[in-house]
Coordinates of C-alpha atoms and ligand atoms in Angstrom, one line a residue:
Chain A
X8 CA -48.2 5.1 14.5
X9 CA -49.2 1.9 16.2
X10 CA -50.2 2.8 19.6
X11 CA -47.5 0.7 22.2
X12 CA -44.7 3.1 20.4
X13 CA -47.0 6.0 21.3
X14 CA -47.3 4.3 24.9
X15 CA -43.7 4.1 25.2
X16 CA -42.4 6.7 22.7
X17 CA -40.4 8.0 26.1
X18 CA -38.5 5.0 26.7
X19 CA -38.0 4.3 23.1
X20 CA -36.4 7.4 22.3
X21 CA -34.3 7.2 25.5
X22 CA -33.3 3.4 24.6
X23 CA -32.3 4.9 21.4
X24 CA -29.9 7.7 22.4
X25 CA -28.4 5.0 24.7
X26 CA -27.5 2.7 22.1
X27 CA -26.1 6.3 19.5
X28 CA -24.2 6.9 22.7
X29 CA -22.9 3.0 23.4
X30 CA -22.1 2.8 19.8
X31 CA -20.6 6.4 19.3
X32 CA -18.0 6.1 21.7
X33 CA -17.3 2.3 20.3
X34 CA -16.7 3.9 16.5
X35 CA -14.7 6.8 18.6
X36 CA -12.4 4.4 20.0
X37 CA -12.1 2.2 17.0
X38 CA -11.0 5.1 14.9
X39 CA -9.0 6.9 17.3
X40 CA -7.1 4.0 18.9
X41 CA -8.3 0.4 16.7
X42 CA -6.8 2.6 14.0
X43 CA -3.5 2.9 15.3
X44 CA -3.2 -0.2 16.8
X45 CA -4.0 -2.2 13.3
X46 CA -1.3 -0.2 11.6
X47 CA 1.1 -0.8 14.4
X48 CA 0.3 -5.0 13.8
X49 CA 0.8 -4.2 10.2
X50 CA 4.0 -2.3 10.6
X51 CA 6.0 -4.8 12.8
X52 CA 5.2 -7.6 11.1
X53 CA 8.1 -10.2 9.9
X54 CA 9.2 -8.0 6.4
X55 CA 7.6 -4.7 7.0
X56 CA 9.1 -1.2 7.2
X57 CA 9.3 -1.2 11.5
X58 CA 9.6 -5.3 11.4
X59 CA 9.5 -5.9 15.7
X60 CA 8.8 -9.2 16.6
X61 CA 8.4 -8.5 20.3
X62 CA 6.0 -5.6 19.6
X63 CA 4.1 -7.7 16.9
X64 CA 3.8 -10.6 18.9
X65 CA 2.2 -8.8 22.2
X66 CA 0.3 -7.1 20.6
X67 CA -1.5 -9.7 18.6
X68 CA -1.6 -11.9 21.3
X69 CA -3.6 -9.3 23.6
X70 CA -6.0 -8.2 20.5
X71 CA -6.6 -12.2 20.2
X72 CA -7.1 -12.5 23.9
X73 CA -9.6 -10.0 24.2
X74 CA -11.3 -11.1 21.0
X75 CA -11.7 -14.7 22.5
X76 CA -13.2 -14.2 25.5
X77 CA -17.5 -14.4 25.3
X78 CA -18.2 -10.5 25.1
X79 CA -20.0 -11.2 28.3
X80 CA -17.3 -12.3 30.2
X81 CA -15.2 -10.1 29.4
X82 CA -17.7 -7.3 30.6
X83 CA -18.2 -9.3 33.9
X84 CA -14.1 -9.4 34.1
X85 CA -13.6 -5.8 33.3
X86 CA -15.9 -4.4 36.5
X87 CA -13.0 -3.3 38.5
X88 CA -11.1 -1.5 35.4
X89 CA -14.5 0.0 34.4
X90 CA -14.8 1.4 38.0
X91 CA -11.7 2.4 38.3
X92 CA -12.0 4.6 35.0
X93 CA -15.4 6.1 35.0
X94 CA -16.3 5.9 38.7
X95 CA -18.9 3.2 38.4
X96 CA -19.1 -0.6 36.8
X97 CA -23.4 0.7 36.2
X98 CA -24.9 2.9 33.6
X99 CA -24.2 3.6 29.8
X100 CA -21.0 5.8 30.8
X101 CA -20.1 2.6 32.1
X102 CA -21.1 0.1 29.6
X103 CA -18.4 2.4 27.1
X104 CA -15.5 0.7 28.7
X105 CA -16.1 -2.7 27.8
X106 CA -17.6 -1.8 24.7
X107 CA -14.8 0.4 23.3
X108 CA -12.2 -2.3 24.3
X109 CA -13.4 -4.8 22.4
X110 CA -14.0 -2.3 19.6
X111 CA -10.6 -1.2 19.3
X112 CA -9.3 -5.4 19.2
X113 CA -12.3 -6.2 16.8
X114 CA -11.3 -2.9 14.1
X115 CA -7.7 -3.3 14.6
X116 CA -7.6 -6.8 12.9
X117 CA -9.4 -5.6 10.1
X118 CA -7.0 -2.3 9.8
X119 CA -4.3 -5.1 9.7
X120 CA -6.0 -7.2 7.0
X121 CA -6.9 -4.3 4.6
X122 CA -2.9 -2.7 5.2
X123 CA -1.7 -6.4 3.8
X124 CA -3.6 -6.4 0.8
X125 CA -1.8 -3.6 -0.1
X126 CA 0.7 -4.4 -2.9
X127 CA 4.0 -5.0 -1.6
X128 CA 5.6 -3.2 -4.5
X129 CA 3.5 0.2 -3.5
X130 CA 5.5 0.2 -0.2
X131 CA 8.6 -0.1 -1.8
X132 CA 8.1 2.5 -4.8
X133 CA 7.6 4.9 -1.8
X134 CA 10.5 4.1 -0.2
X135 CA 12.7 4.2 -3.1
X136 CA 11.2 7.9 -3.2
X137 CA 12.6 9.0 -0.1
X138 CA 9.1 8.7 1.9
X139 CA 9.7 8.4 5.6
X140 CA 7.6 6.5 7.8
X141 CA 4.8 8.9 8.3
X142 CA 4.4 9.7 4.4
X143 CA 4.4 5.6 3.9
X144 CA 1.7 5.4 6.4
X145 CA -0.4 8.2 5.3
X146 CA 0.6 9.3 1.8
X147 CA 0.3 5.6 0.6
X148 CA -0.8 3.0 2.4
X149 CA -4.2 4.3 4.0
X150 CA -4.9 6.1 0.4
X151 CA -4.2 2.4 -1.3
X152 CA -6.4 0.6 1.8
X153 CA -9.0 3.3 1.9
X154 CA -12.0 1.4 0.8
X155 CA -10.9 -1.8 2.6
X156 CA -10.6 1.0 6.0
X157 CA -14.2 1.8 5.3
X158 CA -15.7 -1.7 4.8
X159 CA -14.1 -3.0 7.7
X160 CA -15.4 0.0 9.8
X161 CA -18.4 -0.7 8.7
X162 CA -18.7 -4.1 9.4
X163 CA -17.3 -3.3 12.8
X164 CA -19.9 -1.1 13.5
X165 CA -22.5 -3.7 13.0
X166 CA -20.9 -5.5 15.4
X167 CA -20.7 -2.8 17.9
X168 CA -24.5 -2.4 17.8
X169 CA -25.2 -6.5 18.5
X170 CA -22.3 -6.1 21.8
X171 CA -24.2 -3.0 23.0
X172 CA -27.5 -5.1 22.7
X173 CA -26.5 -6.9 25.7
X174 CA -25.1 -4.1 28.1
X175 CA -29.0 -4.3 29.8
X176 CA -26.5 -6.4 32.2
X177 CA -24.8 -3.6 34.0
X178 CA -27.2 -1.4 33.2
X179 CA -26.3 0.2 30.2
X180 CA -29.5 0.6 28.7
X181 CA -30.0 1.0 24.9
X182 CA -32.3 -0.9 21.9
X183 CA -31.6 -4.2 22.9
X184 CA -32.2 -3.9 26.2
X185 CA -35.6 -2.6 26.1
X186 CA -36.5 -5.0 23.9
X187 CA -35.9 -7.5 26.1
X188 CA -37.3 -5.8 29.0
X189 CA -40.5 -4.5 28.0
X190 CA -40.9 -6.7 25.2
X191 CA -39.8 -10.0 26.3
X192 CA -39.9 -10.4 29.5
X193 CA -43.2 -8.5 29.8
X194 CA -44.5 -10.2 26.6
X195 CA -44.9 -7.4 24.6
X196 CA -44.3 -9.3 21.6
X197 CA -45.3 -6.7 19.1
X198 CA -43.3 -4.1 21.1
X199 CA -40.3 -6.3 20.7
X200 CA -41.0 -7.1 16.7
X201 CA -40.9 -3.1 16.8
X202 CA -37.6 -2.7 18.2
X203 CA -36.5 -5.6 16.6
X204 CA -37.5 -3.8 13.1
X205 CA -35.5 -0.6 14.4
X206 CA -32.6 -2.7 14.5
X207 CA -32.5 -4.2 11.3
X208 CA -33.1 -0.7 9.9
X209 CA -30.2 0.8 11.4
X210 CA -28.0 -2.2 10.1
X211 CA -29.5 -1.6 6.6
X212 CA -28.9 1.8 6.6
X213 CA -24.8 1.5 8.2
X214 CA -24.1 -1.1 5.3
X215 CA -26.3 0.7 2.1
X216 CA -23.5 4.0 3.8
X217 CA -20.5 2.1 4.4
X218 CA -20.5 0.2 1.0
X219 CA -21.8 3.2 -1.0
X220 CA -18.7 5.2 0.2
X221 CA -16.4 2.0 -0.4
X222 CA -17.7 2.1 -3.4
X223 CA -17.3 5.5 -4.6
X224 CA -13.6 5.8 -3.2
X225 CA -12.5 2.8 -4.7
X226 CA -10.5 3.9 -8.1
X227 CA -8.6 0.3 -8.2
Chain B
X180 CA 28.0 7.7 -10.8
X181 CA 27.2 4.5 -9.0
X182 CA 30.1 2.4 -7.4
X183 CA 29.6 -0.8 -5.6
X184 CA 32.7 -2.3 -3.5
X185 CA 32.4 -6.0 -2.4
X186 CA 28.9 -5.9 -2.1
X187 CA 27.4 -9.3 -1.1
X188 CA 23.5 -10.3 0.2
X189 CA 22.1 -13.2 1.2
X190 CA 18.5 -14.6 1.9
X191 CA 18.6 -16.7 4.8
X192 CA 21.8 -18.3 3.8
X193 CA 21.4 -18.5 -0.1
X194 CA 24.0 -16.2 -1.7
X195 CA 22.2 -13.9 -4.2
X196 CA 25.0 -11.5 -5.0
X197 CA 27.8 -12.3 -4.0
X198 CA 31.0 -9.6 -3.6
X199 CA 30.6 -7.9 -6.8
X200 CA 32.6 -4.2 -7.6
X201 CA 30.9 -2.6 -10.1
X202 CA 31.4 1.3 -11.1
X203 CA 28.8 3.0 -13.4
X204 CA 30.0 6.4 -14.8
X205 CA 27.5 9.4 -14.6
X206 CA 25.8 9.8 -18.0
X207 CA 26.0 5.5 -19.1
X208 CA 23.4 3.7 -20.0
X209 CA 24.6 0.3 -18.1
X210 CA 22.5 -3.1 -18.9
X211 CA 22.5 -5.9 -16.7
X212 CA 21.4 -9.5 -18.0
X213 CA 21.5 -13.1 -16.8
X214 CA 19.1 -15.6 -15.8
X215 CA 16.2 -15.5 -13.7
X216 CA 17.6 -15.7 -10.9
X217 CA 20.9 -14.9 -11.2
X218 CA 20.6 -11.7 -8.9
X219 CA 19.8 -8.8 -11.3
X220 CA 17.1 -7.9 -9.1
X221 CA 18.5 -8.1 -5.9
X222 CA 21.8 -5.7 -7.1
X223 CA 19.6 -3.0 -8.5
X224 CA 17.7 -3.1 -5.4
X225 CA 21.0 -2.6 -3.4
X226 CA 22.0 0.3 -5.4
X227 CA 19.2 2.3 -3.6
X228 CA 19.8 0.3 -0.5
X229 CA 16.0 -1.2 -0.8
X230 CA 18.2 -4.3 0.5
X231 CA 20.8 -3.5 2.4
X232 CA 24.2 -5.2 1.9
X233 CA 25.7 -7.9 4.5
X234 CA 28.9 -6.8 3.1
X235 CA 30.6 -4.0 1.1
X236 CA 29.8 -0.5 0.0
X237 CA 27.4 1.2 -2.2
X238 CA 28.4 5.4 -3.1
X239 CA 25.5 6.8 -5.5
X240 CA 26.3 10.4 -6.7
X241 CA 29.5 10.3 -4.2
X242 CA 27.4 9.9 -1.2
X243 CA 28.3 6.3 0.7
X244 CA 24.7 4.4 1.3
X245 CA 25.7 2.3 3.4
X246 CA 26.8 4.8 5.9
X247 CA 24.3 7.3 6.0
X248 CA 21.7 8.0 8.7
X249 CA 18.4 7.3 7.9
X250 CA 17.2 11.3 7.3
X251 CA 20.1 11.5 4.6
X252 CA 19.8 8.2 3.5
X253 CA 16.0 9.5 2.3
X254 CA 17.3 12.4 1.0
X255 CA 19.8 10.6 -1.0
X256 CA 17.1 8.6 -2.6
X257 CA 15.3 11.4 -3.7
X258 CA 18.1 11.9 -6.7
X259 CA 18.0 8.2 -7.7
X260 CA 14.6 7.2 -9.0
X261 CA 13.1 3.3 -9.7
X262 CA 11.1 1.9 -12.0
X263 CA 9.3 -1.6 -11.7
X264 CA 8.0 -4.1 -14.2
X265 CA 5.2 -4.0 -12.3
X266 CA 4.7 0.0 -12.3
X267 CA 3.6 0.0 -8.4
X268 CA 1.4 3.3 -9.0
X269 CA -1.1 4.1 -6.2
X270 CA -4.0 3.0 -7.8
X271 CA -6.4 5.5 -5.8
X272 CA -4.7 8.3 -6.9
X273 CA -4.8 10.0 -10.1
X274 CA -2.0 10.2 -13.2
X275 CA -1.3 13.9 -11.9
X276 CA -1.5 12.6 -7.8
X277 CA 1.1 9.9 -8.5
X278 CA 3.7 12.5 -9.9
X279 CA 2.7 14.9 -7.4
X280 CA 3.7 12.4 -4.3
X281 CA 7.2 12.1 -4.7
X282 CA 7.7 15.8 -4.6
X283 CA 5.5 16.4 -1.6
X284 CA 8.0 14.4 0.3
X285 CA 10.3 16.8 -0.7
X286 CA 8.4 19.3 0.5
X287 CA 8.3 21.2 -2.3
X288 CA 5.3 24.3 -2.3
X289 CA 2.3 23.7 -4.2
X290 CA 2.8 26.2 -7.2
X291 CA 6.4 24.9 -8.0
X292 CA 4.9 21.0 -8.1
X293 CA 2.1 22.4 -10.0
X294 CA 5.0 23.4 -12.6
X295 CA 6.9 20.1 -12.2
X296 CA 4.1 17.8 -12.1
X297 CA 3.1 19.0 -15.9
X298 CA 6.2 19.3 -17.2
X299 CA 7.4 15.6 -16.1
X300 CA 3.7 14.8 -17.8
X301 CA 4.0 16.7 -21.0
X302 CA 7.9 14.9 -21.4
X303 CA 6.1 11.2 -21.1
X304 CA 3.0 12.6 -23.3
X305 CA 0.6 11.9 -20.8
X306 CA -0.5 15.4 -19.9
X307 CA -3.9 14.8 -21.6
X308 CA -4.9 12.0 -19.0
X309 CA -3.3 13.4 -16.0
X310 CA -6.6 12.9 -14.5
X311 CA -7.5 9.5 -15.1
X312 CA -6.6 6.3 -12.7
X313 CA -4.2 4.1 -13.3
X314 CA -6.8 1.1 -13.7
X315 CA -7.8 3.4 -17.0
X316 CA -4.2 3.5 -18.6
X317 CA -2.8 0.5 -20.5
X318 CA 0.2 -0.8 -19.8
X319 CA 2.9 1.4 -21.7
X320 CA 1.1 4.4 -20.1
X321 CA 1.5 3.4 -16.5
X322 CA 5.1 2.7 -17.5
X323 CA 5.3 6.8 -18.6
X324 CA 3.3 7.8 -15.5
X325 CA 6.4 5.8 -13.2
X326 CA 8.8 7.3 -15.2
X327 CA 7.2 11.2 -14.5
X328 CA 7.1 10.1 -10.9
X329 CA 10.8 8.2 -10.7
X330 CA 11.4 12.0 -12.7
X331 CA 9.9 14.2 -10.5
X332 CA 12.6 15.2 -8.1
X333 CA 15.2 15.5 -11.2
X334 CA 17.5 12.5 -9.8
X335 CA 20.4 12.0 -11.3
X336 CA 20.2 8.4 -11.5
X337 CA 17.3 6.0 -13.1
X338 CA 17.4 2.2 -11.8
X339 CA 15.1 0.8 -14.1
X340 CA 13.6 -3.3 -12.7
X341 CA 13.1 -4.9 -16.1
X342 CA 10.6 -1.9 -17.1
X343 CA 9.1 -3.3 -20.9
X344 CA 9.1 -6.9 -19.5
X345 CA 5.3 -6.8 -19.4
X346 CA 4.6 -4.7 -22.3
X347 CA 4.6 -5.5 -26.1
X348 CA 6.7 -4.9 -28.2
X349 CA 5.8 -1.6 -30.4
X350 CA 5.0 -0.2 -26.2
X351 CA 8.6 -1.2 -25.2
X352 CA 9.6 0.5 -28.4
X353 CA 8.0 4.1 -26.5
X354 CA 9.9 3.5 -23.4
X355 CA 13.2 2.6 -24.4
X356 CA 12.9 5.8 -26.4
X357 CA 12.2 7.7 -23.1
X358 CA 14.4 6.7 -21.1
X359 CA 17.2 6.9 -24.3
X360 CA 16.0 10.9 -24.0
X361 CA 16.4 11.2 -20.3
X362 CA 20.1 10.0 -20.8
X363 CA 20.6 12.5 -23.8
X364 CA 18.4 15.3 -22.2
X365 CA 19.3 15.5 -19.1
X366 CA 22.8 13.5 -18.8
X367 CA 20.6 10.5 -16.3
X368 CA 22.6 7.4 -15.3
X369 CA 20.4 5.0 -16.1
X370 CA 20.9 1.2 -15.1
X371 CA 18.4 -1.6 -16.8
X372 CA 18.0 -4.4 -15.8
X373 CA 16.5 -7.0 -18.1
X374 CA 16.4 -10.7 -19.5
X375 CA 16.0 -9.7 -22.8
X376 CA 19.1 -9.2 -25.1
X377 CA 17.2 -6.8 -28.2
X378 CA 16.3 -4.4 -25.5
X379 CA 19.6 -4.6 -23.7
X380 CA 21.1 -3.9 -27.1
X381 CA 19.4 -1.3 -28.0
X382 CA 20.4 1.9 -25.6
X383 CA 23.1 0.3 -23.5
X384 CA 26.3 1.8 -23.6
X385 CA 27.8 -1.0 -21.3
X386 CA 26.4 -4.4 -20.3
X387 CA 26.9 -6.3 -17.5
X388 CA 26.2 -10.0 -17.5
X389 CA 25.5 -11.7 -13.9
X390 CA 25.4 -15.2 -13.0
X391 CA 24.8 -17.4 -9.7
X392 CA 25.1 -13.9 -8.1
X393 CA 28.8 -12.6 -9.5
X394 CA 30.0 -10.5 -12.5
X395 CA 30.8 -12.9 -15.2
X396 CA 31.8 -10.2 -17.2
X397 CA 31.0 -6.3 -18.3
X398 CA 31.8 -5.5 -22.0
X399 CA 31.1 -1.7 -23.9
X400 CA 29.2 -2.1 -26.2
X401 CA 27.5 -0.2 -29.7
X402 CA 24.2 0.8 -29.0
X403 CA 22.1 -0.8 -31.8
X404 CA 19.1 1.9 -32.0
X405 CA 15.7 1.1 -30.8
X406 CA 14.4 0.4 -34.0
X407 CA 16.2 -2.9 -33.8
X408 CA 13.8 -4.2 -31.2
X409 CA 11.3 -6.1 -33.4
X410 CA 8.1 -4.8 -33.4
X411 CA 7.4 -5.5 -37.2
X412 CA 4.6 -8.6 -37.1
X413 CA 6.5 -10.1 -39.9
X414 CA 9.3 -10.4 -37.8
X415 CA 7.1 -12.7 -35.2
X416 CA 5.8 -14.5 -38.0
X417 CA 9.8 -15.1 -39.7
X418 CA 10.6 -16.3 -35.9
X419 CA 7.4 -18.8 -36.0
X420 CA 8.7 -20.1 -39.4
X421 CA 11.8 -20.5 -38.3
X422 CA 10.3 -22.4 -34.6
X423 CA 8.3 -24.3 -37.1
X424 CA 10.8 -25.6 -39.6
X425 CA 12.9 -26.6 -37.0
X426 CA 10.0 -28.8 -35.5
X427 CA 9.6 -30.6 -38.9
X428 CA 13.2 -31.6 -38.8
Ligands
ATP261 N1 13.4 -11.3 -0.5 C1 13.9 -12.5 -0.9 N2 13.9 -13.5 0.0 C2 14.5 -14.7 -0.3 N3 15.1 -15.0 -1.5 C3 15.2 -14.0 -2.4 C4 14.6 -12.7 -2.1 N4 14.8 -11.9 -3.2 C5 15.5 -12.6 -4.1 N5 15.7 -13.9 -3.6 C6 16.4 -15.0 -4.3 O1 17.6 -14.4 -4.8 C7 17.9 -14.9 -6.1 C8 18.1 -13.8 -7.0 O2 16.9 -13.1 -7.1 P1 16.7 -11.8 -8.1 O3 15.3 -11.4 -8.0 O4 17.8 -10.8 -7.8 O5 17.0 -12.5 -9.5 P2 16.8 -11.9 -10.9 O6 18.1 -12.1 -11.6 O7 16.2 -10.6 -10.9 O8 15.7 -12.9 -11.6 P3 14.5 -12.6 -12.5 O9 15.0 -12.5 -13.9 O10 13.6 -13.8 -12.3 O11 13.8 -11.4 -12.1 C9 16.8 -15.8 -6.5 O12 17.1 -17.1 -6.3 C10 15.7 -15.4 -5.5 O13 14.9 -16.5 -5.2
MG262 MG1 14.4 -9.7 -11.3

């Protein structure tokens, strides 16, 4: 073990259950809400089973809105909401807020893509069975979409980890932000190549997962 | 029994049926032919309301459609099954799974589907795969595994969306003879829609022609047998002959 990890093995590991945390409660919220949401942009669009056009078109215009500002920014602009949710705009509790908003816009979209490339005619077989709403939904459509559910989690995952990279900003801690701390601005550059490397492993090992399981689940 | 009164539906202003009355006894075999186009699709697709009428009335086993709540509506469509040229299985689920779905909805326990599931299997012959994918079937055998699903729920209608139209001819041979038992076996009303008269032929009891979206007429006719529907390769090659001779003229 080179010995800067062993000098900073403390911080490391700290830096490290930040960003599990940051990211944990981004894949949370992209499940538990990003989930939802992406059917729901599914559902009511023009020729679906819950066709809405004033549900559809406010919701895709918010998901957009968020998904255009510069992450940044839109940390910067949600201070007061953070605040008003968690107590304070500082810390990794904080930095969840931002982090899980953009996470439920950024797996939304891709819930909506994988839901359309499923076969129009598979909807209809299940209606002309009698299925309601709720047996469409999860007795056919996320068992058709499943792999397409999984690769776009993972990819939005990966994504999760680069956003939480820059929550140093209000404080949030986590990889990214030691890296730039110690190593950068402190020119540590070996430290930094270290994290750096820690980085790349975790991205290795979300994708080898995610597409192993897409894989494996995939019976089309 | 299958009655439509003044049924019309349009697609942003083009007139794809247009107010036909059509009454299908329980127990018939009832063909419908025309064009492409000519709205054989769309009327099938009204019988179970997966379009729903601008105009007119659709009663399937005496229960008015068109006026039934949505709860009862889904109900109703659990005793008229569809099949599709294109099968539209659930591809992630297995032979047995896509049987099995229709009569969870139903909410049937799991011992009693266990039952059903097979025997629908065993009457298409497909019991021996029932745990294969659909992307490992051919063609013919997805066809069977639709028809153990559309059969599931023992409806007593069949609408039936051009069904052999992608499959050869010795395969469309096996399915016509299905769905020829299901009328016999179990007394189905079966409508089929297709563009292709030796199949129409074959099982129908009474045909249907359609045209620019209207009845041009219904005629009873003689079922031929499915035997007539050529299968035999020297019947292809008589056809060819026949292509080529008239080429050389
Ligand atoms: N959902 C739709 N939206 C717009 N037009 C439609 C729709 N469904 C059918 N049509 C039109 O209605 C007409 C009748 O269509 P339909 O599918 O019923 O014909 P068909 O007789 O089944 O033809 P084919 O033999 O090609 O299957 C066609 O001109 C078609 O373009
Ligand atoms: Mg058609």
């Amino acid at each position: 073990m080179p010995e800067i990890l062993l000098q900073y093995q403390d911080e490391i590991w700290r830096s490290i259950g930040e960003t599990m945390v940051m990211v944990g409660v981004s894949i949370a919220a992209a499940i538990l809400v990003g989930l939802p949401v992406g059917t729901l942009l599914y559902l009511c669009r023009k020729g679906q089973i819950y066709e809405n056009p004033v549900v559809f078109s406010t919701l895709n215009l918010v998901v957009n809105i968020i998904r255009s500002f510069p992450f940044l920014l839109l940390v910067v602009f949600l201070i007061p909401f953070t605040r008003l949710v968690i107590g304070t705009a500082i810390g990794t509790a904080a930095a969840t807020v931002p982090l899980s908003i953009i996470a439920i816009a950024h797996y939304s979209r891709l819930v909506e893509q994988s839901l359309l490339d499923v076969p129009r005619g598979v909807v209809e077989a299940a209606i002309s069975m009698g299925a309601s709403g709720k047996d469409i939904i999860f007795k056919f459509l996320y068992v058709e979409a499943r792999s397409g559910l999984v690769l776009g989690l993972t990819t939005s995952i990966i994504s999760f980890i680069s956003y939480s990279t820059i929550m140093g900003v209000v404080g949030g801690g986590g990889i990214g932000d030691f890296a730039i701390r110690y190593g950068y601005q402190q020119f540590k550059t070996d430290l930094m190549m270290y994290m750096i490397l820690v980085m790349i492993i975790l991205v290795q090992l979300i994708q080898f997962t995610g597409t192993t399981i897409a894989r494996k689940i995939d019976k089309r | 029994m299958i009655s439509l009164h003044n049924v019309s539906k349009n697609f942003a202003g083009f007139q794809a049926v247009r107010s036909v009355n059509l009454t299908i006894p329980q127990s018939e075999i009832h063909g419908i032919i025309g064009a492409s186009g000519a709205g054989k699709s769309t009327l099938l697709r009204l019988m179970n309301l997966l379009e729903l009428p601008d105009t007119g009335e659709v009663v399937v086993n005496g229960q008015p459609l068109t006026s039934l709540k949505e709860r009862k509506l889904r109900q109703a469509r659990m005793s008229i099954g569809m099949i599709f040229q294109q099968f539209h299985l659930v591809l992630n689920k297995t032979v047995y799974e896509n049987v099995d779905v229709s009569l969870k909805l139903g909410g049937m326990p799991k011992a009693q589907r266990q039952k059903r599931v097979m025997e629908c299997l065993q009457f298409v012959g497909l019991e021996n795969l029932k745990d294969k994918y659909p992307a490992q079937l051919s063609g013919g055998q997805k066809q069977r595994v639709a028809i153990a699903r559309a059969l599931a729920n023992k409806p007593q209608v069949l609408l039936c969306d051009e069904p052999t139209s992608s499959l050869d001819p010795d395969t469309t041979i096996g399915i016509l003879g299905i769905l020829e038992d299901i009328n016999k076996n179990f007394g189905v009303t079966i409508v089929l829609v297709s563009h292709e008269m030796d199949v129409i032929q074959s099982i129908c009891h009474r045909v249907t022609v359609m045209a620019d979206g209207g009845i041009y007429d219904t005629v009873s006719i003689k079922p031929k047998g499915i035997s007539k529907v050529s299968s035999d390769p020297r019947n292809f090659f008589e056809q060819l002959k026949k292509g080529g001779e008239a080429d050389d003229a």
